[in-house]
PDB file of C-alpha atoms and ligand atoms in Angstrom:
ATOM      1  CA  MET A1274      -0.210   0.673   0.228  1.00 45.00           C
ATOM      2  CA  THR A1275       0.891   3.663  -0.579  1.00 46.00           C
ATOM      3  CA  LEU A1276       0.407   5.085   2.320  1.00 51.00           C
ATOM      4  CA  THR A1277       2.762   7.004   4.345  1.00 46.00           C
ATOM      5  CA  LEU A1278       0.396   7.233   7.582  1.00 50.00           C
ATOM      6  CA  ALA A1279      -1.611   4.061   7.757  1.00 67.00           C
ATOM      7  CA  PRO A1280      -4.415   3.876  10.151  1.00 76.00           C
ATOM      8  CA  LYS A1281      -3.140   3.557  13.856  1.00 80.00           C
ATOM      9  CA  THR A1282      -6.307   4.967  15.912  1.00 94.00           C
ATOM     10  CA  ALA A1283     -10.179   4.180  15.156  1.00 96.00           C
ATOM     11  CA  ARG A1284     -10.305   8.053  14.624  1.00 97.00           C
ATOM     12  CA  ASP A1285      -7.909   7.410  11.709  1.00 97.00           C
ATOM     13  CA  ARG A1286      -9.973   5.142  10.247  1.00 97.00           C
ATOM     14  CA  LEU A1287     -13.429   7.655   9.802  1.00 98.00           C
ATOM     15  CA  ILE A1288     -13.232   9.406   6.927  1.00 98.00           C
ATOM     16  CA  LEU A1289     -15.780  12.575   6.631  1.00 98.00           C
ATOM     17  CA  ALA A1290     -17.988  12.968   3.383  1.00 98.00           C
ATOM     18  CA  LEU A1291     -18.065  17.071   2.806  1.00 98.00           C
ATOM     19  CA  ASP A1292     -21.329  16.913   0.869  1.00 97.00           C
ATOM     20  CA  VAL A1293     -22.133  20.372   0.724  1.00 97.00           C
ATOM     21  CA  PRO A1294     -22.574  22.383  -1.954  1.00 97.00           C
ATOM     22  CA  ASN A1295     -19.859  25.362  -1.312  1.00 98.00           C
ATOM     23  CA  VAL A1296     -16.707  25.973   0.404  1.00 98.00           C
ATOM     24  CA  ASP A1297     -17.699  27.794   2.957  1.00 98.00           C
ATOM     25  CA  ALA A1298     -19.708  25.241   4.164  1.00 98.00           C
ATOM     26  CA  ALA A1299     -17.517  22.516   3.594  1.00 98.00           C
ATOM     27  CA  LYS A1300     -14.625  25.125   5.807  1.00 98.00           C
ATOM     28  CA  ARG A1301     -17.082  24.887   8.607  1.00 98.00           C
ATOM     29  CA  ALA A1302     -17.634  21.136   8.436  1.00 98.00           C
ATOM     30  CA  VAL A1303     -13.800  20.846   9.110  1.00 98.00           C
ATOM     31  CA  GLU A1304     -14.335  23.550  11.400  1.00 98.00           C
ATOM     32  CA  ALA A1305     -16.672  21.759  12.878  1.00 97.00           C
ATOM     33  CA  THR A1306     -15.026  17.940  13.029  1.00 98.00           C
ATOM     34  CA  ASP A1307     -11.240  19.065  13.123  1.00 96.00           C
ATOM     35  CA  GLY A1308      -9.499  16.560  15.175  1.00 95.00           C
ATOM     36  CA  ALA A1309     -12.518  13.972  15.188  1.00 97.00           C
ATOM     37  CA  VAL A1310     -12.153  12.805  11.920  1.00 98.00           C
ATOM     38  CA  GLY A1311      -8.986  11.096  10.277  1.00 98.00           C
ATOM     39  CA  VAL A1312     -10.317  11.605   7.101  1.00 98.00           C
ATOM     40  CA  TYR A1313     -12.014  14.163   4.373  1.00 98.00           C
ATOM     41  CA  LYS A1314     -13.662  13.365   1.097  1.00 98.00           C
ATOM     42  CA  VAL A1315     -14.438  15.846  -0.971  1.00 98.00           C
ATOM     43  CA  GLY A1316     -16.740  14.154  -3.777  1.00 97.00           C
ATOM     44  CA  LEU A1317     -18.500  15.205  -6.891  1.00 97.00           C
ATOM     45  CA  GLN A1318     -21.011  18.104  -5.466  1.00 97.00           C
ATOM     46  CA  LEU A1319     -18.133  20.483  -3.877  1.00 98.00           C
ATOM     47  CA  VAL A1320     -15.091  19.446  -6.463  1.00 98.00           C
ATOM     48  CA  PHE A1321     -17.678  21.752  -8.930  1.00 98.00           C
ATOM     49  CA  ALA A1322     -18.406  24.055  -6.181  1.00 98.00           C
ATOM     50  CA  GLY A1323     -14.467  24.999  -6.085  1.00 97.00           C
ATOM     51  CA  GLY A1324     -13.670  22.023  -4.286  1.00 98.00           C
ATOM     52  CA  LEU A1325     -10.288  21.448  -6.177  1.00 98.00           C
ATOM     53  CA  PRO A1326      -8.216  24.372  -4.754  1.00 98.00           C
ATOM     54  CA  PHE A1327     -10.099  23.650  -1.425  1.00 98.00           C
ATOM     55  CA  ALA A1328      -8.571  19.983  -1.197  1.00 98.00           C
ATOM     56  CA  GLU A1329      -5.458  20.905  -1.993  1.00 97.00           C
ATOM     57  CA  GLU A1330      -5.567  24.074   0.544  1.00 98.00           C
ATOM     58  CA  LEU A1331      -6.715  21.022   2.741  1.00 98.00           C
ATOM     59  CA  ALA A1332      -4.324  18.545   1.943  1.00 97.00           C
ATOM     60  CA  LEU A1333      -1.309  21.734   2.173  1.00 96.00           C
ATOM     61  CA  SER A1334      -2.962  21.716   6.055  1.00 97.00           C
ATOM     62  CA  GLY A1335      -2.155  19.008   6.848  1.00 96.00           C
ATOM     63  CA  HIS A1336      -5.137  17.400   6.791  1.00 97.00           C
ATOM     64  CA  ARG A1337      -5.615  13.920   5.158  1.00 97.00           C
ATOM     65  CA  VAL A1338      -7.685  14.195   2.028  1.00 98.00           C
ATOM     66  CA  PHE A1339      -9.822  11.995  -0.727  1.00 98.00           C
ATOM     67  CA  LEU A1340     -10.804  13.154  -3.794  1.00 98.00           C
ATOM     68  CA  ASP A1341     -13.606  11.171  -4.646  1.00 98.00           C
ATOM     69  CA  VAL A1342     -14.018  11.746  -8.586  1.00 98.00           C
ATOM     70  CA  LYS A1343     -14.479   8.283 -10.085  1.00 98.00           C
ATOM     71  CA  LEU A1344     -12.908   8.192 -12.947  1.00 98.00           C
ATOM     72  CA  LEU A1345     -13.945   6.253 -15.617  1.00 98.00           C
ATOM     73  CA  ASP A1346     -12.529   7.335 -19.137  1.00 98.00           C
ATOM     74  CA  ILE A1347     -10.397   6.229 -22.197  1.00 98.00           C
ATOM     75  CA  ASP A1348      -7.303   4.794 -21.069  1.00 97.00           C
ATOM     76  CA  ASN A1349      -4.980   8.105 -22.182  1.00 98.00           C
ATOM     77  CA  THR A1350      -7.440  10.469 -20.334  1.00 98.00           C
ATOM     78  CA  VAL A1351      -7.243   8.654 -16.937  1.00 98.00           C
ATOM     79  CA  ALA A1352      -3.566   8.664 -16.871  1.00 97.00           C
ATOM     80  CA  HIS A1353      -3.065  12.395 -17.436  1.00 97.00           C
ATOM     81  CA  ALA A1354      -5.752  12.590 -15.183  1.00 97.00           C
ATOM     82  CA  VAL A1355      -4.027  10.448 -12.255  1.00 96.00           C
ATOM     83  CA  GLN A1356      -0.719  12.407 -13.491  1.00 94.00           C
ATOM     84  CA  SER A1357      -2.877  15.730 -12.862  1.00 95.00           C
ATOM     85  CA  ILE A1358      -3.820  14.930  -9.423  1.00 95.00           C
ATOM     86  CA  MET A1359      -0.297  13.423  -8.403  1.00 92.00           C
ATOM     87  CA  ALA A1360       0.609  17.045  -7.650  1.00 91.00           C
ATOM     88  CA  MET A1361      -2.777  17.816  -5.697  1.00 95.00           C
ATOM     89  CA  GLY A1362      -0.866  16.209  -2.094  1.00 95.00           C
ATOM     90  CA  MET A1363      -4.170  13.681  -2.059  1.00 97.00           C
ATOM     91  CA  THR A1364      -4.602  10.894   0.291  1.00 97.00           C
ATOM     92  CA  PHE A1365      -6.883   8.636  -1.608  1.00 98.00           C
ATOM     93  CA  VAL A1366      -8.342   8.929  -5.016  1.00 98.00           C
ATOM     94  CA  THR A1367     -10.885   6.773  -6.596  1.00 98.00           C
ATOM     95  CA  LEU A1368     -11.636   5.543 -10.019  1.00 98.00           C
ATOM     96  CA  HIS A1369     -14.371   2.446 -11.161  1.00 98.00           C
ATOM     97  CA  ALA A1370     -12.549  -0.996 -11.168  1.00 97.00           C
ATOM     98  CA  TYR A1371     -13.028  -1.437 -14.396  1.00 96.00           C
ATOM     99  CA  PRO A1372      -9.865  -3.070 -15.659  1.00 96.00           C
ATOM    100  CA  LYS A1373      -8.657  -0.765 -18.676  1.00 97.00           C
ATOM    101  CA  ALA A1374      -9.112   2.674 -16.177  1.00 98.00           C
ATOM    102  CA  ILE A1375      -7.357   0.318 -13.404  1.00 98.00           C
ATOM    103  CA  ARG A1376      -4.243  -0.965 -15.603  1.00 97.00           C
ATOM    104  CA  ALA A1377      -4.141   3.253 -16.737  1.00 98.00           C
ATOM    105  CA  ALA A1378      -4.431   4.703 -13.310  1.00 97.00           C
ATOM    106  CA  ILE A1379      -1.841   2.398 -12.367  1.00 97.00           C
ATOM    107  CA  GLU A1380       0.736   3.402 -14.825  1.00 95.00           C
ATOM    108  CA  ALA A1381       0.472   6.697 -15.220  1.00 95.00           C
ATOM    109  CA  LYS A1382       1.265   6.959 -11.435  1.00 94.00           C
ATOM    110  CA  SER A1383       4.121   4.879 -11.466  1.00 90.00           C
ATOM    111  CA  LEU A1384       5.378   6.545 -13.846  1.00 86.00           C
ATOM    112  CA  ALA A1385       4.319  10.086 -12.149  1.00 75.00           C
ATOM    113  CA  GLY A1386       6.521   8.575  -9.079  1.00 70.00           C
ATOM    114  CA  ARG A1387       9.342   8.446 -10.555  1.00 69.00           C
ATOM    115  CA  GLY A1388       9.703  11.993  -9.987  1.00 62.00           C
ATOM    116  CA  GLY A1389       9.213  11.618  -6.177  1.00 63.00           C
ATOM    117  CA  GLY A1390       6.391  11.363  -4.326  1.00 67.00           C
ATOM    118  CA  ALA A1391       4.440   8.020  -3.697  1.00 78.00           C
ATOM    119  CA  GLY A1392       1.390   9.654  -4.860  1.00 88.00           C
ATOM    120  CA  PRO A1393      -2.315   8.283  -3.587  1.00 95.00           C
ATOM    121  CA  CYS A1394      -3.781   5.535  -2.735  1.00 96.00           C
ATOM    122  CA  LEU A1395      -5.745   4.502  -6.197  1.00 98.00           C
ATOM    123  CA  LEU A1396      -9.163   2.826  -4.864  1.00 98.00           C
ATOM    124  CA  GLY A1397     -11.618   1.475  -6.974  1.00 98.00           C
ATOM    125  CA  VAL A1398     -15.158   1.632  -6.717  1.00 97.00           C
ATOM    126  CA  THR A1399     -16.528  -2.061  -6.864  1.00 95.00           C
ATOM    127  CA  VAL A1400     -20.596  -1.231  -7.431  1.00 93.00           C
ATOM    128  CA  LEU A1401     -21.879   1.839  -5.984  1.00 91.00           C
ATOM    129  CA  THR A1402     -23.252   1.244  -2.604  1.00 83.00           C
ATOM    130  CA  SER A1403     -26.475   2.587  -3.929  1.00 86.00           C
ATOM    131  CA  MET A1404     -27.165  -0.092  -6.034  1.00 89.00           C
ATOM    132  CA  ASP A1405     -29.013  -3.530  -6.038  1.00 91.00           C
ATOM    133  CA  ASP A1406     -29.357  -6.398  -8.110  1.00 95.00           C
ATOM    134  CA  GLY A1407     -31.971  -4.615  -9.478  1.00 96.00           C
ATOM    135  CA  ASP A1408     -30.285  -1.734 -10.391  1.00 96.00           C
ATOM    136  CA  LEU A1409     -27.654  -3.672 -11.944  1.00 96.00           C
ATOM    137  CA  ALA A1410     -30.159  -5.539 -14.534  1.00 97.00           C
ATOM    138  CA  ASP A1411     -31.732  -1.944 -15.484  1.00 97.00           C
ATOM    139  CA  ALA A1412     -28.244  -0.924 -16.061  1.00 96.00           C
ATOM    140  CA  GLY A1413     -27.846  -4.174 -18.591  1.00 97.00           C
ATOM    141  CA  TYR A1414     -25.688  -6.154 -16.272  1.00 96.00           C
ATOM    142  CA  ALA A1415     -26.914  -9.770 -16.454  1.00 96.00           C
ATOM    143  CA  VAL A1416     -24.518 -10.608 -12.893  1.00 96.00           C
ATOM    144  CA  GLY A1417     -26.230  -9.573  -9.490  1.00 95.00           C
ATOM    145  CA  ALA A1418     -24.034  -7.067  -7.403  1.00 93.00           C
ATOM    146  CA  ARG A1419     -22.290  -9.328  -4.871  1.00 94.00           C
ATOM    147  CA  GLU A1420     -21.232 -11.565  -7.811  1.00 96.00           C
ATOM    148  CA  LEU A1421     -19.754  -8.110 -10.213  1.00 96.00           C
ATOM    149  CA  VAL A1422     -18.075  -6.693  -6.878  1.00 96.00           C
ATOM    150  CA  LEU A1423     -15.733 -10.093  -6.432  1.00 97.00           C
ATOM    151  CA  LYS A1424     -15.146  -9.920 -10.094  1.00 97.00           C
ATOM    152  CA  ARG A1425     -14.293  -6.573  -9.824  1.00 97.00           C
ATOM    153  CA  ALA A1426     -12.304  -6.954  -6.811  1.00 97.00           C
ATOM    154  CA  ARG A1427      -9.916  -9.965  -8.361  1.00 97.00           C
ATOM    155  CA  ASP A1428      -9.606  -8.407 -11.546  1.00 97.00           C
ATOM    156  CA  ALA A1429      -8.545  -4.751  -9.291  1.00 98.00           C
ATOM    157  CA  ARG A1430      -6.036  -6.716  -7.082  1.00 97.00           C
ATOM    158  CA  ALA A1431      -5.307  -9.033 -10.411  1.00 97.00           C
ATOM    159  CA  ALA A1432      -3.914  -5.589 -11.639  1.00 97.00           C
ATOM    160  CA  GLY A1433      -1.569  -4.123  -8.588  1.00 96.00           C
ATOM    161  CA  LEU A1434      -4.576  -1.897  -7.082  1.00 97.00           C
ATOM    162  CA  ASP A1435      -4.109  -0.414  -4.105  1.00 97.00           C
ATOM    163  CA  GLY A1436      -7.459  -0.244  -2.393  1.00 98.00           C
ATOM    164  CA  LEU A1437     -10.831  -0.973  -3.075  1.00 98.00           C
ATOM    165  CA  VAL A1438     -14.622   0.758  -2.172  1.00 97.00           C
ATOM    166  CA  CYS A1439     -17.501  -1.444  -1.236  1.00 93.00           C
ATOM    167  CA  SER A1440     -20.556  -2.267   0.152  1.00 91.00           C
ATOM    168  CA  PRO A1441     -19.753  -3.401   3.958  1.00 91.00           C
ATOM    169  CA  GLN A1442     -21.806  -5.963   3.765  1.00 91.00           C
ATOM    170  CA  GLU A1443     -19.441  -7.454   0.801  1.00 93.00           C
ATOM    171  CA  VAL A1444     -15.785  -6.869   2.536  1.00 95.00           C
ATOM    172  CA  ALA A1445     -15.582  -9.895   4.334  1.00 96.00           C
ATOM    173  CA  ALA A1446     -16.283 -11.440   1.279  1.00 97.00           C
ATOM    174  CA  VAL A1447     -14.150  -8.912  -0.623  1.00 97.00           C
ATOM    175  CA  ARG A1448     -11.242  -9.749   1.870  1.00 96.00           C
ATOM    176  CA  GLU A1449     -11.668 -12.945   1.252  1.00 96.00           C
ATOM    177  CA  ALA A1450     -11.598 -12.607  -2.654  1.00 96.00           C
ATOM    178  CA  VAL A1451      -7.997 -10.149  -2.811  1.00 96.00           C
ATOM    179  CA  GLY A1452      -6.210 -10.728   0.604  1.00 94.00           C
ATOM    180  CA  ALA A1453      -4.591  -8.769   3.134  1.00 92.00           C
ATOM    181  CA  GLY A1454      -2.357  -6.672   1.375  1.00 91.00           C
ATOM    182  CA  MET A1455      -5.494  -3.883  -0.533  1.00 96.00           C
ATOM    183  CA  VAL A1456      -6.681  -1.560   1.672  1.00 97.00           C
ATOM    184  CA  LEU A1457     -10.348  -1.731   1.665  1.00 97.00           C
ATOM    185  CA  VAL A1458     -12.987   1.460   2.097  1.00 97.00           C
ATOM    186  CA  THR A1459     -16.245   2.028   3.047  1.00 96.00           C
ATOM    187  CA  PRO A1460     -19.030   3.544   3.101  1.00 94.00           C
ATOM    188  CA  GLY A1461     -23.190   2.419   3.600  1.00 91.00           C
ATOM    189  CA  ILE A1462     -22.475   2.748   6.787  1.00 94.00           C
ATOM    190  CA  ARG A1463     -25.518   3.935   9.557  1.00 93.00           C
ATOM    191  CA  PRO A1464     -25.092   4.156  13.002  1.00 91.00           C
ATOM    192  CA  ALA A1465     -28.537   1.783  14.616  1.00 82.00           C
ATOM    193  CA  GLY A1466     -31.631   4.075  14.385  1.00 78.00           C
ATOM    194  CA  ASP A1467     -30.059   6.277  11.508  1.00 84.00           C
ATOM    195  CA  ALA A1468     -32.035   6.667   8.209  1.00 82.00           C
ATOM    196  CA  ALA A1469     -30.977   4.613   5.479  1.00 81.00           C
ATOM    197  CA  GLY A1470     -31.897   7.640   2.572  1.00 84.00           C
ATOM    198  CA  ASP A1471     -30.395   6.355  -0.553  1.00 82.00           C
ATOM    199  CA  GLN A1472     -28.021   3.697   0.601  1.00 77.00           C
ATOM    200  CA  LYS A1473     -29.335  -0.334  -0.309  1.00 78.00           C
ATOM    201  CA  ARG A1474     -26.471  -2.061   1.353  1.00 75.00           C
ATOM    202  CA  ILE A1475     -25.682  -1.030   4.606  1.00 84.00           C
ATOM    203  CA  MET A1476     -23.661  -1.979   7.955  1.00 93.00           C
ATOM    204  CA  THR A1477     -23.242  -0.415  11.328  1.00 95.00           C
ATOM    205  CA  PRO A1478     -20.078   1.173  12.155  1.00 96.00           C
ATOM    206  CA  ARG A1479     -19.089  -1.790  14.321  1.00 95.00           C
ATOM    207  CA  ASP A1480     -20.145  -4.198  12.135  1.00 95.00           C
ATOM    208  CA  ALA A1481     -18.285  -3.173   8.954  1.00 95.00           C
ATOM    209  CA  ILE A1482     -14.687  -3.254  11.042  1.00 94.00           C
ATOM    210  CA  ARG A1483     -15.377  -6.109  12.396  1.00 94.00           C
ATOM    211  CA  ALA A1484     -16.115  -7.562   8.489  1.00 95.00           C
ATOM    212  CA  GLY A1485     -12.750  -6.511   7.250  1.00 94.00           C
ATOM    213  CA  SER A1486     -12.752  -2.788   6.591  1.00 95.00           C
ATOM    214  CA  ASP A1487      -9.828  -0.500   6.702  1.00 96.00           C
ATOM    215  CA  TYR A1488     -11.621   2.758   6.642  1.00 97.00           C
ATOM    216  CA  LEU A1489     -15.537   4.050   6.864  1.00 97.00           C
ATOM    217  CA  VAL A1490     -16.479   6.843   4.983  1.00 97.00           C
ATOM    218  CA  ILE A1491     -19.725   8.512   6.366  1.00 97.00           C
ATOM    219  CA  GLY A1492     -21.662  11.311   5.493  1.00 97.00           C
ATOM    220  CA  ARG A1493     -25.230  12.107   6.618  1.00 95.00           C
ATOM    221  CA  PRO A1494     -24.733  10.947  10.132  1.00 96.00           C
ATOM    222  CA  ILE A1495     -22.443  13.292  10.711  1.00 97.00           C
ATOM    223  CA  MET A1496     -22.927  15.737   8.559  1.00 97.00           C
ATOM    224  CA  ALA A1497     -26.864  16.305   9.367  1.00 95.00           C
ATOM    225  CA  ALA A1498     -26.124  15.996  13.080  1.00 96.00           C
ATOM    226  CA  ALA A1499     -27.538  18.455  15.593  1.00 96.00           C
ATOM    227  CA  ASN A1500     -23.383  18.557  16.806  1.00 97.00           C
ATOM    228  CA  PRO A1501     -21.212  16.632  14.439  1.00 97.00           C
ATOM    229  CA  ARG A1502     -18.531  16.187  16.173  1.00 98.00           C
ATOM    230  CA  ALA A1503     -20.269  14.702  19.032  1.00 97.00           C
ATOM    231  CA  ALA A1504     -21.791  12.098  15.928  1.00 97.00           C
ATOM    232  CA  ALA A1505     -18.313  12.315  14.646  1.00 97.00           C
ATOM    233  CA  GLU A1506     -16.775  11.229  18.441  1.00 97.00           C
ATOM    234  CA  ARG A1507     -19.438   8.630  19.291  1.00 96.00           C
ATOM    235  CA  ILE A1508     -18.910   6.812  16.003  1.00 96.00           C
ATOM    236  CA  VAL A1509     -15.447   6.698  16.195  1.00 97.00           C
ATOM    237  CA  GLU A1510     -15.923   5.209  20.140  1.00 96.00           C
ATOM    238  CA  GLU A1511     -18.373   2.277  18.181  1.00 94.00           C
ATOM    239  CA  MET A1512     -15.521   1.653  15.694  1.00 95.00           C
ATOM    240  CA  ALA A1513     -12.612   1.350  18.645  1.00 94.00           C
ATOM    241  CA  GLY A1514     -15.470  -1.036  20.804  1.00 92.00           C
ATOM    242  CA  ALA A1515     -15.313  -3.727  17.120  1.00 88.00           C
TER     243      ALA A1515
HETATM  244  O1  C5P B2534     -23.750  10.299   3.543  1.00 60.02           O
HETATM  245  P1  C5P B2534     -23.325   8.954   3.013  1.00 60.02           P
HETATM  246  O2  C5P B2534     -22.998   8.333   4.695  1.00 60.02           O
HETATM  247  O3  C5P B2534     -24.768   8.013   2.738  1.00 60.02           O
HETATM  248  O4  C5P B2534     -22.282   9.550   2.001  1.00 60.02           O
HETATM  249  C1  C5P B2534     -21.284   8.258   1.256  1.00 60.02           C
HETATM  250  C2  C5P B2534     -20.648   8.726   0.856  1.00 60.02           C
HETATM  251  O5  C5P B2534     -19.718   8.436   0.117  1.00 60.02           O
HETATM  252  C3  C5P B2534     -21.066   9.603   0.009  1.00 60.02           C
HETATM  253  O6  C5P B2534     -20.010  10.977  -0.283  1.00 60.02           O
HETATM  254  C4  C5P B2534     -21.265   8.857  -1.553  1.00 60.02           C
HETATM  255  O7  C5P B2534     -20.552   9.568  -2.653  1.00 60.02           O
HETATM  256  C5  C5P B2534     -19.775   8.162  -1.095  1.00 60.02           C
HETATM  257  N1  C5P B2534     -19.825   6.850  -2.206  1.00 60.02           N
HETATM  258  C6  C5P B2534     -20.877   6.038  -1.917  1.00 60.02           C
HETATM  259  N2  C5P B2534     -21.091   4.428  -2.572  1.00 60.02           N
HETATM  260  C7  C5P B2534     -19.666   4.236  -3.246  1.00 60.02           C
HETATM  261  C8  C5P B2534     -18.872   4.905  -3.573  1.00 60.02           C
HETATM  262  C9  C5P B2534     -18.551   6.084  -2.581  1.00 60.02           C
HETATM  263  O8  C5P B2534     -21.689   6.070  -1.006  1.00 60.02           O
HETATM  264  N3  C5P B2534     -20.056   2.811  -3.502  1.00 60.02           N
END
């Protein structure tokens, strides 16, 4: 794995999804949770609202940043995107776990890495946690979510990818399929009693850690809480007890 800082504490393993409409709201969320979470995730909503310079600033100020851009394009474009991202100081970057995109990203990272710096941990998104078998059938896939997740996980492992994003309900099977070397990150986490929202394959923080997740991505259960810091601390406590 390429992480210079492997997770040591439960807090290191908590990734907060900054799913907010603008940089001011993101700054407020960071201020409200600073020290209570390990990594901040900047995703598509914020990327299109000033999120890229913000993500770089956040990394420069010493935070670990997860750029959730779920890259997928022709090989040449994926490779150049990865080369551009290499200069941003990100800790994690996502791409869809399609074999060609994975190979292009790994090659670009290793070429750019020769100039110094290990680059971000590249995470392949197996199947979005909002998708179930019916949604996959709708999208034209003839396989179920579990089967597709395992196929993509094995292919990613064979290609030498750093890690994977998968549903907590599949993480135990994925770990078995890929072994100990890959970083496994799971969104779709809901503390008991929280609303699922659009997530379909969910699990509690405790169960996700027990099932083999290295990192948990959590958005709404913290961001929508009356006291986000207290919500994050409760989740970290639950993770530590797992
Ligand atoms: O609010 P919630 O906890 O559902 O947020 C989960 C976050 O994880 C969102 O930012 C979403 O884009 C991201 N994610 C996901 N499923 C994946 C990959 C990323 O939910 N497979």
